[in-house]
GROMACS .gro file of N, CA and C in nm:
model
  546
    1MET      N    1  12.938   7.236   4.868
    1MET     CA    2  12.826   7.172   4.803
    1MET      C    3  12.864   7.028   4.767
    2ASN      N    4  12.774   6.937   4.790
    2ASN     CA    5  12.798   6.797   4.756
    2ASN      C    6  12.733   6.763   4.623
    3HIS      N    7  12.796   6.670   4.552
    3HIS     CA    8  12.747   6.625   4.421
    3HIS      C    9  12.704   6.479   4.433
    4GLU      N   10  12.583   6.449   4.385
    4GLU     CA   11  12.535   6.311   4.392
    4GLU      C   12  12.603   6.227   4.285
    5LEU      N   13  12.639   6.106   4.322
    5LEU     CA   14  12.709   6.014   4.233
    5LEU      C   15  12.634   5.882   4.226
    6SER      N   16  12.663   5.807   4.120
    6SER     CA   17  12.612   5.671   4.110
    6SER      C   18  12.724   5.580   4.063
    7VAL      N   19  12.711   5.452   4.093
    7VAL     CA   20  12.811   5.354   4.051
    7VAL      C   21  12.788   5.325   3.903
    8VAL      N   22  12.894   5.343   3.821
    8VAL     CA   23  12.881   5.316   3.677
    8VAL      C   24  12.969   5.202   3.630
    9ALA      N   25  13.070   5.166   3.707
    9ALA     CA   26  13.157   5.056   3.663
    9ALA      C   27  13.231   4.996   3.782
   10LEU      N   28  13.259   4.868   3.768
   10LEU     CA   29  13.338   4.796   3.867
   10LEU      C   30  13.417   4.692   3.789
   11SER      N   31  13.550   4.705   3.789
   11SER     CA   32  13.631   4.611   3.713
   11SER      C   33  13.763   4.586   3.785
   12GLU      N   34  13.828   4.479   3.746
   12GLU     CA   35  13.956   4.444   3.805
   12GLU      C   36  14.060   4.549   3.769
   13SER      N   37  14.141   4.588   3.866
   13SER     CA   38  14.244   4.689   3.844
   13SER      C   39  14.365   4.627   3.776
   14ILE      N   40  14.416   4.698   3.679
   14ILE     CA   41  14.537   4.653   3.611
   14ILE      C   42  14.660   4.704   3.687
   15SER      N   43  14.650   4.824   3.741
   15SER     CA   44  14.765   4.885   3.806
   15SER      C   45  14.786   4.839   3.949
   16SER      N   46  14.683   4.781   4.010
   16SER     CA   47  14.693   4.740   4.150
   16SER      C   48  14.643   4.596   4.161
   17ALA      N   49  14.736   4.502   4.147
   17ALA     CA   50  14.702   4.359   4.142
   17ALA      C   51  14.618   4.316   4.262
   18GLY      N   52  14.514   4.240   4.233
   18GLY     CA   53  14.427   4.189   4.338
   18GLY      C   54  14.319   4.285   4.383
   19ASN      N   55  14.322   4.407   4.332
   19ASN     CA   56  14.223   4.507   4.368
   19ASN      C   57  14.130   4.535   4.250
   20PHE      N   58  14.032   4.619   4.275
   20PHE     CA   59  13.933   4.654   4.174
   20PHE      C   60  13.919   4.805   4.164
   21VAL      N   61  13.868   4.851   4.050
   21VAL     CA   62  13.840   4.993   4.030
   21VAL      C   63  13.689   5.010   4.032
   22LEU      N   64  13.642   5.094   4.122
   22LEU     CA   65  13.501   5.130   4.131
   22LEU      C   66  13.490   5.271   4.076
   23VAL      N   67  13.403   5.290   3.978
   23VAL     CA   68  13.388   5.422   3.917
   23VAL      C   69  13.252   5.480   3.953
   24LEU      N   70  13.257   5.600   4.010
   24LEU     CA   71  13.135   5.674   4.044
   24LEU      C   72  13.122   5.790   3.947
   25GLU      N   73  12.998   5.825   3.911
   25GLU     CA   74  12.978   5.932   3.813
   25GLU      C   75  12.867   6.026   3.859
   26ASN      N   76  12.891   6.155   3.835
   26ASN     CA   77  12.787   6.256   3.850
   26ASN      C   78  12.710   6.258   3.719
   27SER      N   79  12.583   6.222   3.721
   27SER     CA   80  12.507   6.208   3.596
   27SER      C   81  12.486   6.340   3.524
   28VAL      N   82  12.494   6.452   3.594
   28VAL     CA   83  12.474   6.582   3.532
   28VAL      C   84  12.602   6.629   3.463
   29SER      N   85  12.713   6.633   3.537
   29SER     CA   86  12.839   6.687   3.483
   29SER      C   87  12.922   6.582   3.410
   30LYS      N   88  12.888   6.454   3.428
   30LYS     CA   89  12.962   6.341   3.370
   30LYS      C   90  13.102   6.327   3.429
   31GLN      N   91  13.128   6.394   3.541
   31GLN     CA   92  13.257   6.377   3.608
   31GLN      C   93  13.258   6.241   3.676
   32ARG      N   94  13.372   6.175   3.667
   32ARG     CA   95  13.386   6.041   3.724
   32ARG      C   96  13.499   6.038   3.825
   33ILE      N   97  13.480   5.955   3.925
   33ILE     CA   98  13.581   5.936   4.029
   33ILE      C   99  13.614   5.787   4.035
   34PRO      N  100  13.740   5.750   4.006
   34PRO     CA  101  13.780   5.609   4.020
   34PRO      C  102  13.836   5.584   4.160
   35LEU      N  103  13.789   5.478   4.223
   35LEU     CA  104  13.840   5.439   4.355
   35LEU      C  105  13.897   5.298   4.345
   36ILE      N  106  14.014   5.278   4.400
   36ILE     CA  107  14.071   5.143   4.409
   36ILE      C  108  14.017   5.080   4.537
   37ILE      N  109  13.955   4.963   4.524
   37ILE     CA  110  13.897   4.896   4.640
   37ILE      C  111  13.942   4.750   4.644
   38GLY      N  112  13.928   4.689   4.758
   38GLY     CA  113  13.968   4.550   4.775
   38GLY      C  114  13.869   4.452   4.714
   39ARG      N  115  13.915   4.330   4.700
   39ARG     CA  116  13.833   4.223   4.640
   39ARG      C  117  13.705   4.198   4.720
   40THR      N  118  13.715   4.193   4.852
   40THR     CA  119  13.598   4.164   4.935
   40THR      C  120  13.491   4.270   4.919
   41GLU      N  121  13.532   4.397   4.920
   41GLU     CA  122  13.437   4.506   4.905
   41GLU      C  123  13.377   4.507   4.765
   42ALA      N  124  13.461   4.476   4.665
   42ALA     CA  125  13.412   4.470   4.526
   42ALA      C  126  13.306   4.361   4.513
   43GLN      N  127  13.332   4.244   4.572
   43GLN     CA  128  13.233   4.136   4.568
   43GLN      C  129  13.105   4.177   4.639
   44SER      N  130  13.118   4.245   4.749
   44SER     CA  131  13.001   4.288   4.825
   44SER      C  132  12.917   4.387   4.745
   45ILE      N  133  12.983   4.482   4.680
   45ILE     CA  134  12.912   4.581   4.599
   45ILE      C  135  12.846   4.513   4.479
   46ALA      N  136  12.920   4.426   4.412
   46ALA     CA  137  12.865   4.356   4.295
   46ALA      C  138  12.745   4.270   4.333
   47THR      N  139  12.755   4.200   4.445
   47THR     CA  140  12.646   4.116   4.493
   47THR      C  141  12.520   4.200   4.517
   48ALA      N  142  12.538   4.315   4.580
   48ALA     CA  143  12.424   4.402   4.609
   48ALA      C  144  12.367   4.463   4.481
   49MET      N  145  12.454   4.506   4.390
   49MET     CA  146  12.406   4.567   4.266
   49MET      C  147  12.327   4.468   4.181
   50GLU      N  148  12.372   4.345   4.179
   50GLU     CA  149  12.305   4.242   4.099
   50GLU      C  150  12.192   4.174   4.176
   51LYS      N  151  12.171   4.219   4.300
   51LYS     CA  152  12.067   4.161   4.387
   51LYS      C  153  12.076   4.009   4.396
   52MET      N  154  12.199   3.962   4.410
   52MET     CA  155  12.225   3.819   4.420
   52MET      C  156  12.198   3.770   4.562
   53GLU      N  157  12.143   3.652   4.571
   53GLU     CA  158  12.121   3.589   4.701
   53GLU      C  159  12.249   3.515   4.742
   54VAL      N  160  12.289   3.532   4.867
   54VAL     CA  161  12.404   3.459   4.918
   54VAL      C  162  12.356   3.368   5.030
   55SER      N  163  12.426   3.257   5.049
   55SER     CA  164  12.381   3.159   5.147
   55SER      C  165  12.394   3.210   5.291
   56ARG      N  166  12.495   3.292   5.316
   56ARG     CA  167  12.518   3.348   5.449
   56ARG      C  168  12.537   3.498   5.434
   57PRO      N  169  12.497   3.576   5.534
   57PRO     CA  170  12.510   3.721   5.522
   57PRO      C  171  12.657   3.766   5.522
   58GLN      N  172  12.686   3.861   5.435
   58GLN     CA  173  12.818   3.922   5.433
   58GLN      C  174  12.821   4.032   5.540
   59THR      N  175  12.937   4.086   5.566
   59THR     CA  176  12.952   4.189   5.669
   59THR      C  177  12.859   4.307   5.646
   60HIS      N  178  12.849   4.352   5.521
   60HIS     CA  179  12.764   4.467   5.492
   60HIS      C  180  12.616   4.433   5.507
   61ASP      N  181  12.580   4.307   5.480
   61ASP     CA  182  12.442   4.263   5.504
   61ASP      C  183  12.412   4.267   5.655
   62LEU      N  184  12.507   4.220   5.733
   62LEU     CA  185  12.492   4.219   5.879
   62LEU      C  186  12.470   4.361   5.932
   63PHE      N  187  12.549   4.455   5.882
   63PHE     CA  188  12.537   4.593   5.927
   63PHE      C  189  12.401   4.650   5.886
   64ALA      N  190  12.357   4.622   5.764
   64ALA     CA  191  12.227   4.670   5.715
   64ALA      C  192  12.114   4.612   5.799
   65THR      N  193  12.122   4.485   5.832
   65THR     CA  194  12.020   4.420   5.915
   65THR      C  195  12.019   4.482   6.055
   66THR      N  196  12.136   4.509   6.109
   66THR     CA  197  12.146   4.570   6.242
   66THR      C  198  12.081   4.708   6.243
   67LEU      N  199  12.108   4.789   6.140
   67LEU     CA  200  12.043   4.920   6.131
   67LEU      C  201  11.892   4.906   6.131
   68ASN      N  202  11.844   4.812   6.052
   68ASN     CA  203  11.700   4.790   6.042
   68ASN      C  204  11.640   4.751   6.177
   69LEU      N  205  11.704   4.658   6.246
   69LEU     CA  206  11.654   4.613   6.377
   69LEU      C  207  11.656   4.724   6.482
   70LEU      N  208  11.752   4.815   6.469
   70LEU     CA  209  11.762   4.928   6.561
   70LEU      C  210  11.674   5.045   6.518
   71GLN      N  211  11.599   5.025   6.412
   71GLN     CA  212  11.511   5.128   6.356
   71GLN      C  213  11.588   5.256   6.323
   72ALA      N  214  11.702   5.235   6.259
   72ALA     CA  215  11.785   5.346   6.213
   72ALA      C  216  11.796   5.338   6.061
   73ASP      N  217  11.818   5.451   5.998
   73ASP     CA  218  11.828   5.456   5.853
   73ASP      C  219  11.962   5.515   5.811
   74LEU      N  220  12.019   5.457   5.707
   74LEU     CA  221  12.136   5.517   5.644
   74LEU      C  222  12.083   5.625   5.551
   75LYS      N  223  12.109   5.751   5.583
   75LYS     CA  224  12.052   5.862   5.507
   75LYS      C  225  12.136   5.898   5.386
   76GLN      N  226  12.268   5.896   5.402
   76GLN     CA  227  12.355   5.929   5.290
   76GLN      C  228  12.498   5.887   5.319
   77VAL      N  229  12.574   5.877   5.211
   77VAL     CA  230  12.717   5.851   5.215
   77VAL      C  231  12.783   5.972   5.151
   78VAL      N  232  12.886   6.025   5.214
   78VAL     CA  233  12.957   6.140   5.157
   78VAL      C  234  13.107   6.109   5.153
   79ILE      N  235  13.163   6.112   5.033
   79ILE     CA  236  13.308   6.104   5.018
   79ILE      C  237  13.355   6.247   5.036
   80ASN      N  238  13.418   6.274   5.150
   80ASN     CA  239  13.441   6.413   5.189
   80ASN      C  240  13.585   6.462   5.182
   81ARG      N  241  13.681   6.372   5.161
   81ARG     CA  242  13.821   6.415   5.152
   81ARG      C  243  13.897   6.325   5.058
   82PHE      N  244  14.003   6.383   5.001
   82PHE     CA  245  14.097   6.308   4.918
   82PHE      C  246  14.235   6.364   4.951
   83GLU      N  247  14.313   6.286   5.027
   83GLU     CA  248  14.445   6.331   5.070
   83GLU      C  249  14.548   6.222   5.045
   84LYS      N  250  14.658   6.259   4.982
   84LYS     CA  251  14.768   6.165   4.956
   84LYS      C  252  14.716   6.038   4.889
   85ASP      N  253  14.633   6.055   4.788
   85ASP     CA  254  14.574   5.945   4.710
   85ASP      C  255  14.483   5.853   4.791
   86VAL      N  256  14.432   5.901   4.903
   86VAL     CA  257  14.339   5.822   4.985
   86VAL      C  258  14.207   5.898   4.997
   87PHE      N  259  14.097   5.826   4.971
   87PHE     CA  260  13.964   5.883   4.987
   87PHE      C  261  13.915   5.858   5.129
   88TYR      N  262  13.838   5.953   5.182
   88TYR     CA  263  13.776   5.942   5.313
   88TYR      C  264  13.626   5.964   5.296
   89ALA      N  265  13.547   5.894   5.377
   89ALA     CA  266  13.402   5.908   5.366
   89ALA      C  267  13.337   5.907   5.503
   90SER      N  268  13.213   5.950   5.505
   90SER     CA  269  13.130   5.941   5.625
   90SER      C  270  12.996   5.882   5.586
   91ILE      N  271  12.938   5.807   5.679
   91ILE     CA  272  12.800   5.763   5.662
   91ILE      C  273  12.717   5.841   5.763
   92PHE      N  274  12.595   5.873   5.724
   92PHE     CA  275  12.505   5.948   5.810
   92PHE      C  276  12.387   5.857   5.844
   93ILE      N  277  12.377   5.826   5.973
   93ILE     CA  278  12.273   5.734   6.022
   93ILE      C  279  12.176   5.812   6.110
   94LYS      N  280  12.047   5.793   6.082
   94LYS     CA  281  11.943   5.862   6.158
   94LYS      C  282  11.860   5.762   6.235
   95ASN      N  283  11.847   5.789   6.365
   95ASN     CA  284  11.751   5.711   6.444
   95ASN      C  285  11.630   5.801   6.467
   96LYS      N  286  11.549   5.772   6.564
   96LYS     CA  287  11.426   5.851   6.585
   96LYS      C  288  11.452   5.995   6.624
   97THR      N  289  11.566   6.022   6.687
   97THR     CA  290  11.588   6.156   6.740
   97THR      C  291  11.716   6.225   6.693
   98GLU      N  292  11.812   6.150   6.642
   98GLU     CA  293  11.942   6.209   6.609
   98GLU      C  294  11.996   6.160   6.476
   99ILE      N  295  12.090   6.238   6.423
   99ILE     CA  296  12.166   6.196   6.305
   99ILE      C  297  12.312   6.185   6.349
  100PHE      N  298  12.373   6.071   6.317
  100PHE     CA  299  12.511   6.046   6.354
  100PHE      C  300  12.596   6.043   6.228
  101GLU      N  301  12.712   6.110   6.233
  101GLU     CA  302  12.810   6.103   6.125
  101GLU      C  303  12.920   6.010   6.171
  102ILE      N  304  12.946   5.905   6.090
  102ILE     CA  305  13.045   5.805   6.128
  102ILE      C  306  13.149   5.792   6.017
  103ASP      N  307  13.275   5.799   6.055
  103ASP     CA  308  13.386   5.782   5.961
  103ASP      C  309  13.382   5.640   5.903
  104ALA      N  310  13.403   5.629   5.772
  104ALA     CA  311  13.400   5.497   5.708
  104ALA      C  312  13.491   5.496   5.586
  105ARG      N  313  13.538   5.378   5.551
  105ARG     CA  314  13.609   5.365   5.424
  105ARG      C  315  13.505   5.383   5.314
  106PRO      N  316  13.539   5.453   5.206
  106PRO     CA  317  13.441   5.471   5.099
  106PRO      C  318  13.385   5.339   5.045
  107SER      N  319  13.469   5.237   5.033
  107SER     CA  320  13.420   5.110   4.978
  107SER      C  321  13.314   5.047   5.068
  108ASP      N  322  13.333   5.054   5.199
  108ASP     CA  323  13.232   5.001   5.292
  108ASP      C  324  13.105   5.086   5.288
  109ALA      N  325  13.123   5.217   5.286
  109ALA     CA  326  13.008   5.307   5.282
  109ALA      C  327  12.926   5.284   5.155
  110ILE      N  328  12.993   5.267   5.043
  110ILE     CA  329  12.923   5.245   4.916
  110ILE      C  330  12.854   5.109   4.915
  111ALA      N  331  12.919   5.008   4.971
  111ALA     CA  332  12.855   4.875   4.980
  111ALA      C  333  12.725   4.884   5.060
  112LEU      N  334  12.723   4.963   5.165
  112LEU     CA  335  12.600   4.983   5.242
  112LEU      C  336  12.498   5.064   5.163
  113ALA      N  337  12.544   5.170   5.097
  113ALA     CA  338  12.452   5.255   5.020
  113ALA      C  339  12.382   5.176   4.910
  114VAL      N  340  12.457   5.091   4.841
  114VAL     CA  341  12.398   5.011   4.734
  114VAL      C  342  12.292   4.917   4.791
  115ARG      N  343  12.320   4.856   4.905
  115ARG     CA  344  12.225   4.765   4.969
  115ARG      C  345  12.098   4.835   5.015
  116LEU      N  346  12.117   4.953   5.073
  116LEU     CA  347  12.005   5.022   5.138
  116LEU      C  348  11.941   5.129   5.051
  117GLY      N  349  11.992   5.146   4.930
  117GLY     CA  350  11.931   5.242   4.837
  117GLY      C  351  11.943   5.387   4.881
  118CYS      N  352  12.052   5.420   4.945
  118CYS     CA  353  12.069   5.560   4.988
  118CYS      C  354  12.165   5.632   4.894
  119PRO      N  355  12.154   5.764   4.886
  119PRO     CA  356  12.238   5.838   4.791
  119PRO      C  357  12.385   5.844   4.833
  120ILE      N  358  12.470   5.855   4.731
  120ILE     CA  359  12.614   5.868   4.749
  120ILE      C  360  12.652   6.006   4.698
  121PHE      N  361  12.729   6.079   4.777
  121PHE     CA  362  12.772   6.213   4.739
  121PHE      C  363  12.924   6.224   4.749
  122ALA      N  364  12.977   6.325   4.680
  122ALA     CA  365  13.117   6.364   4.697
  122ALA      C  366  13.120   6.514   4.717
  123SER      N  367  13.211   6.559   4.801
  123SER     CA  368  13.224   6.702   4.825
  123SER      C  369  13.281   6.771   4.701
  124GLU      N  370  13.263   6.900   4.696
  124GLU     CA  371  13.316   6.980   4.585
  124GLU      C  372  13.468   6.962   4.575
  125GLU      N  373  13.536   6.958   4.689
  125GLU     CA  374  13.681   6.943   4.691
  125GLU      C  375  13.725   6.810   4.631
  126VAL      N  376  13.653   6.703   4.665
  126VAL     CA  377  13.686   6.571   4.610
  126VAL      C  378  13.664   6.571   4.459
  127ILE      N  379  13.555   6.630   4.415
  127ILE     CA  380  13.527   6.638   4.270
  127ILE      C  381  13.641   6.712   4.200
  128GLU      N  382  13.684   6.824   4.257
  128GLU     CA  383  13.791   6.904   4.196
  128GLU      C  384  13.924   6.828   4.193
  129GLN      N  385  13.955   6.755   4.299
  129GLN     CA  386  14.085   6.690   4.310
  129GLN      C  387  14.094   6.555   4.240
  130ALA      N  388  13.985   6.481   4.234
  130ALA     CA  389  13.997   6.340   4.194
  130ALA      C  390  13.912   6.298   4.075
  131SER      N  391  13.835   6.389   4.018
  131SER     CA  392  13.746   6.346   3.910
  131SER      C  393  13.807   6.373   3.773
  132PHE      N  394  13.750   6.306   3.674
  132PHE     CA  395  13.785   6.331   3.535
  132PHE      C  396  13.657   6.318   3.453
  133ILE      N  397  13.658   6.380   3.337
  133ILE     CA  398  13.544   6.367   3.246
  133ILE      C  399  13.590   6.279   3.132
  134SER      N  400  13.539   6.159   3.126
  134SER     CA  401  13.592   6.059   3.034
  134SER      C  402  13.570   6.093   2.888
  135GLU      N  403  13.454   6.139   2.852
  135GLU     CA  404  13.423   6.160   2.710
  135GLU      C  405  13.512   6.268   2.649
  136ASP      N  406  13.514   6.386   2.709
  136ASP     CA  407  13.586   6.498   2.650
  136ASP      C  408  13.737   6.482   2.659
  137LYS      N  409  13.783   6.421   2.765
  137LYS     CA  410  13.927   6.410   2.787
  137LYS      C  411  13.997   6.334   2.676
  138PHE      N  412  13.931   6.232   2.623
  138PHE     CA  413  13.996   6.145   2.526
  138PHE      C  414  13.951   6.170   2.383
  139ARG      N  415  13.857   6.260   2.363
  139ARG     CA  416  13.801   6.282   2.230
  139ARG      C  417  13.907   6.329   2.130
  140ASP      N  418  13.998   6.416   2.174
  140ASP     CA  419  14.099   6.470   2.082
  140ASP      C  420  14.213   6.373   2.054
  141LYS      N  421  14.224   6.268   2.131
  141LYS     CA  422  14.334   6.172   2.114
  141LYS      C  423  14.280   6.046   2.048
  142LYS      N  424  14.272   6.048   1.919
  142LYS     CA  425  14.221   5.930   1.847
  142LYS      C  426  14.336   5.862   1.775
  143GLY      N  427  14.315   5.735   1.745
  143GLY     CA  428  14.417   5.661   1.672
  143GLY      C  429  14.510   5.589   1.766
  144SER      N  430  14.637   5.623   1.758
  144SER     CA  431  14.739   5.555   1.837
  144SER      C  432  14.727   5.587   1.986
  145TYR      N  433  14.757   5.487   2.067
  145TYR     CA  434  14.757   5.507   2.211
  145TYR      C  435  14.891   5.561   2.260
  146ALA      N  436  14.984   5.585   2.169
  146ALA     CA  437  15.118   5.631   2.205
  146ALA      C  438  15.114   5.766   2.277
  147GLU      N  439  15.015   5.850   2.244
  147GLU     CA  440  15.005   5.983   2.304
  147GLU      C  441  14.956   5.979   2.448
  148PHE      N  442  14.896   5.869   2.489
  148PHE     CA  443  14.835   5.859   2.621
  148PHE      C  444  14.938   5.823   2.727
  149SER      N  445  14.926   5.886   2.843
  149SER     CA  446  15.007   5.844   2.957
  149SER      C  447  14.947   5.715   3.012
  150LEU      N  448  15.021   5.647   3.098
  150LEU     CA  449  14.970   5.523   3.159
  150LEU      C  450  14.842   5.551   3.238
  151GLU      N  451  14.842   5.661   3.312
  151GLU     CA  452  14.723   5.698   3.390
  151GLU      C  453  14.603   5.724   3.298
  152GLU      N  454  14.625   5.794   3.187
  152GLU     CA  455  14.516   5.819   3.093
  152GLU      C  456  14.464   5.690   3.031
  153LEU      N  457  14.555   5.598   3.002
  153LEU     CA  458  14.512   5.469   2.947
  153LEU      C  459  14.425   5.394   3.047
  154GLU      N  460  14.463   5.397   3.173
  154GLU     CA  461  14.384   5.329   3.275
  154GLU      C  462  14.248   5.395   3.293
  155GLN      N  463  14.242   5.527   3.286
  155GLN     CA  464  14.113   5.596   3.293
  155GLN      C  465  14.028   5.565   3.171
  156LEU      N  466  14.091   5.561   3.056
  156LEU     CA  467  14.020   5.526   2.934
  156LEU      C  468  13.965   5.384   2.942
  157LEU      N  469  14.045   5.294   2.996
  157LEU     CA  470  14.001   5.155   3.012
  157LEU      C  471  13.876   5.148   3.100
  158VAL      N  472  13.875   5.220   3.209
  158VAL     CA  473  13.758   5.222   3.297
  158VAL      C  474  13.636   5.274   3.221
  159SER      N  475  13.657   5.380   3.145
  159SER     CA  476  13.547   5.438   3.067
  159SER      C  477  13.494   5.339   2.964
  160ILE      N  478  13.585   5.271   2.896
  160ILE     CA  479  13.547   5.173   2.792
  160ILE      C  480  13.474   5.055   2.856
  161LEU      N  481  13.522   5.009   2.970
  161LEU     CA  482  13.455   4.898   3.039
  161LEU      C  483  13.315   4.937   3.085
  162ALA      N  484  13.299   5.063   3.126
  162ALA     CA  485  13.166   5.109   3.168
  162ALA      C  486  13.067   5.104   3.051
  163LYS      N  487  13.119   5.120   2.930
  163LYS     CA  488  13.034   5.112   2.810
  163LYS      C  489  13.022   4.969   2.758
  164GLU      N  490  13.090   4.877   2.826
  164GLU     CA  491  13.090   4.735   2.789
  164GLU      C  492  13.147   4.712   2.648
  165ASP      N  493  13.246   4.793   2.611
  165ASP     CA  494  13.315   4.775   2.483
  165ASP      C  495  13.439   4.690   2.511
  166TYR      N  496  13.418   4.560   2.519
  166TYR     CA  497  13.523   4.469   2.564
  166TYR      C  498  13.634   4.451   2.461
  167GLU      N  499  13.604   4.464   2.333
  167GLU     CA  500  13.709   4.451   2.231
  167GLU      C  501  13.811   4.563   2.246
  168SER      N  502  13.764   4.685   2.261
  168SER     CA  503  13.855   4.798   2.281
  168SER      C  504  13.930   4.783   2.413
  169ALA      N  505  13.861   4.734   2.514
  169ALA     CA  506  13.923   4.716   2.646
  169ALA      C  507  14.041   4.620   2.638
  170VAL      N  508  14.027   4.514   2.561
  170VAL     CA  509  14.136   4.417   2.545
  170VAL      C  510  14.257   4.485   2.482
  171ARG      N  511  14.235   4.565   2.378
  171ARG     CA  512  14.346   4.635   2.311
  171ARG      C  513  14.415   4.731   2.408
  172ILE      N  514  14.337   4.804   2.484
  172ILE     CA  515  14.395   4.900   2.578
  172ILE      C  516  14.473   4.827   2.687
  173ARG      N  517  14.420   4.716   2.736
  173ARG     CA  518  14.492   4.637   2.838
  173ARG      C  519  14.626   4.588   2.785
  174GLU      N  520  14.628   4.546   2.659
  174GLU     CA  521  14.754   4.500   2.599
  174GLU      C  522  14.857   4.612   2.596
  175VAL      N  523  14.814   4.732   2.559
  175VAL     CA  524  14.905   4.847   2.555
  175VAL      C  525  14.957   4.877   2.696
  176ILE      N  526  14.868   4.873   2.794
  176ILE     CA  527  14.908   4.899   2.933
  176ILE      C  528  15.011   4.795   2.979
  177GLU      N  529  14.985   4.669   2.952
  177GLU     CA  530  15.077   4.562   2.992
  177GLU      C  531  15.214   4.578   2.926
  178LYS      N  532  15.215   4.612   2.797
  178LYS     CA  533  15.342   4.633   2.726
  178LYS      C  534  15.421   4.747   2.790
  179ARG      N  535  15.352   4.855   2.824
  179ARG     CA  536  15.420   4.969   2.886
  179ARG      C  537  15.479   4.932   3.021
  180LYS      N  538  15.406   4.854   3.096
  180LYS     CA  539  15.453   4.816   3.230
  180LYS      C  540  15.572   4.721   3.223
  181ASN      N  541  15.581   4.644   3.116
  181ASN     CA  542  15.688   4.545   3.102
  181ASN      C  543  15.810   4.600   3.031
  182ARG      N  544  15.813   4.728   3.002
  182ARG     CA  545  15.929   4.788   2.934
  182ARG      C  546  16.051   4.787   3.022
   0.00000   0.00000   0.00000
């Protein structure tokens, strides 16, 4: 069974310099999946989400225009595997007579989905292996950040940024940086 997801946050990664964290969430279960993506894909997703006009088409715009001219539709994006810390996805394209499943990087697939307004899904296996529930996971750990692992701090930071609580985010980033410089 696949679970529908939506983009809830996009921020610069602290643990992976030059990259970004894209957070997808199941609105029913509140499970979140963080994906590390490149700068170019992050810019493409942000541009599409904010409906910004660009002077020249980006790669994902070109692909979307090509689909339109070929009278094909992007029906869905499915993040279908998570192996050795790598996510795998497929895009499903429908023309007049057939549906094609095409292997794609999740970041590219999501950039297309955001542009074309198509749903994003994750398989049950991906949800089980790679998701977390931000609210409940951190509720019992209040006060000092000393109890948190580095990974938990980074997940908490993503959750805090999604809520646009930038003051807390600054404090958490400082703790993360101190830990990394030990």
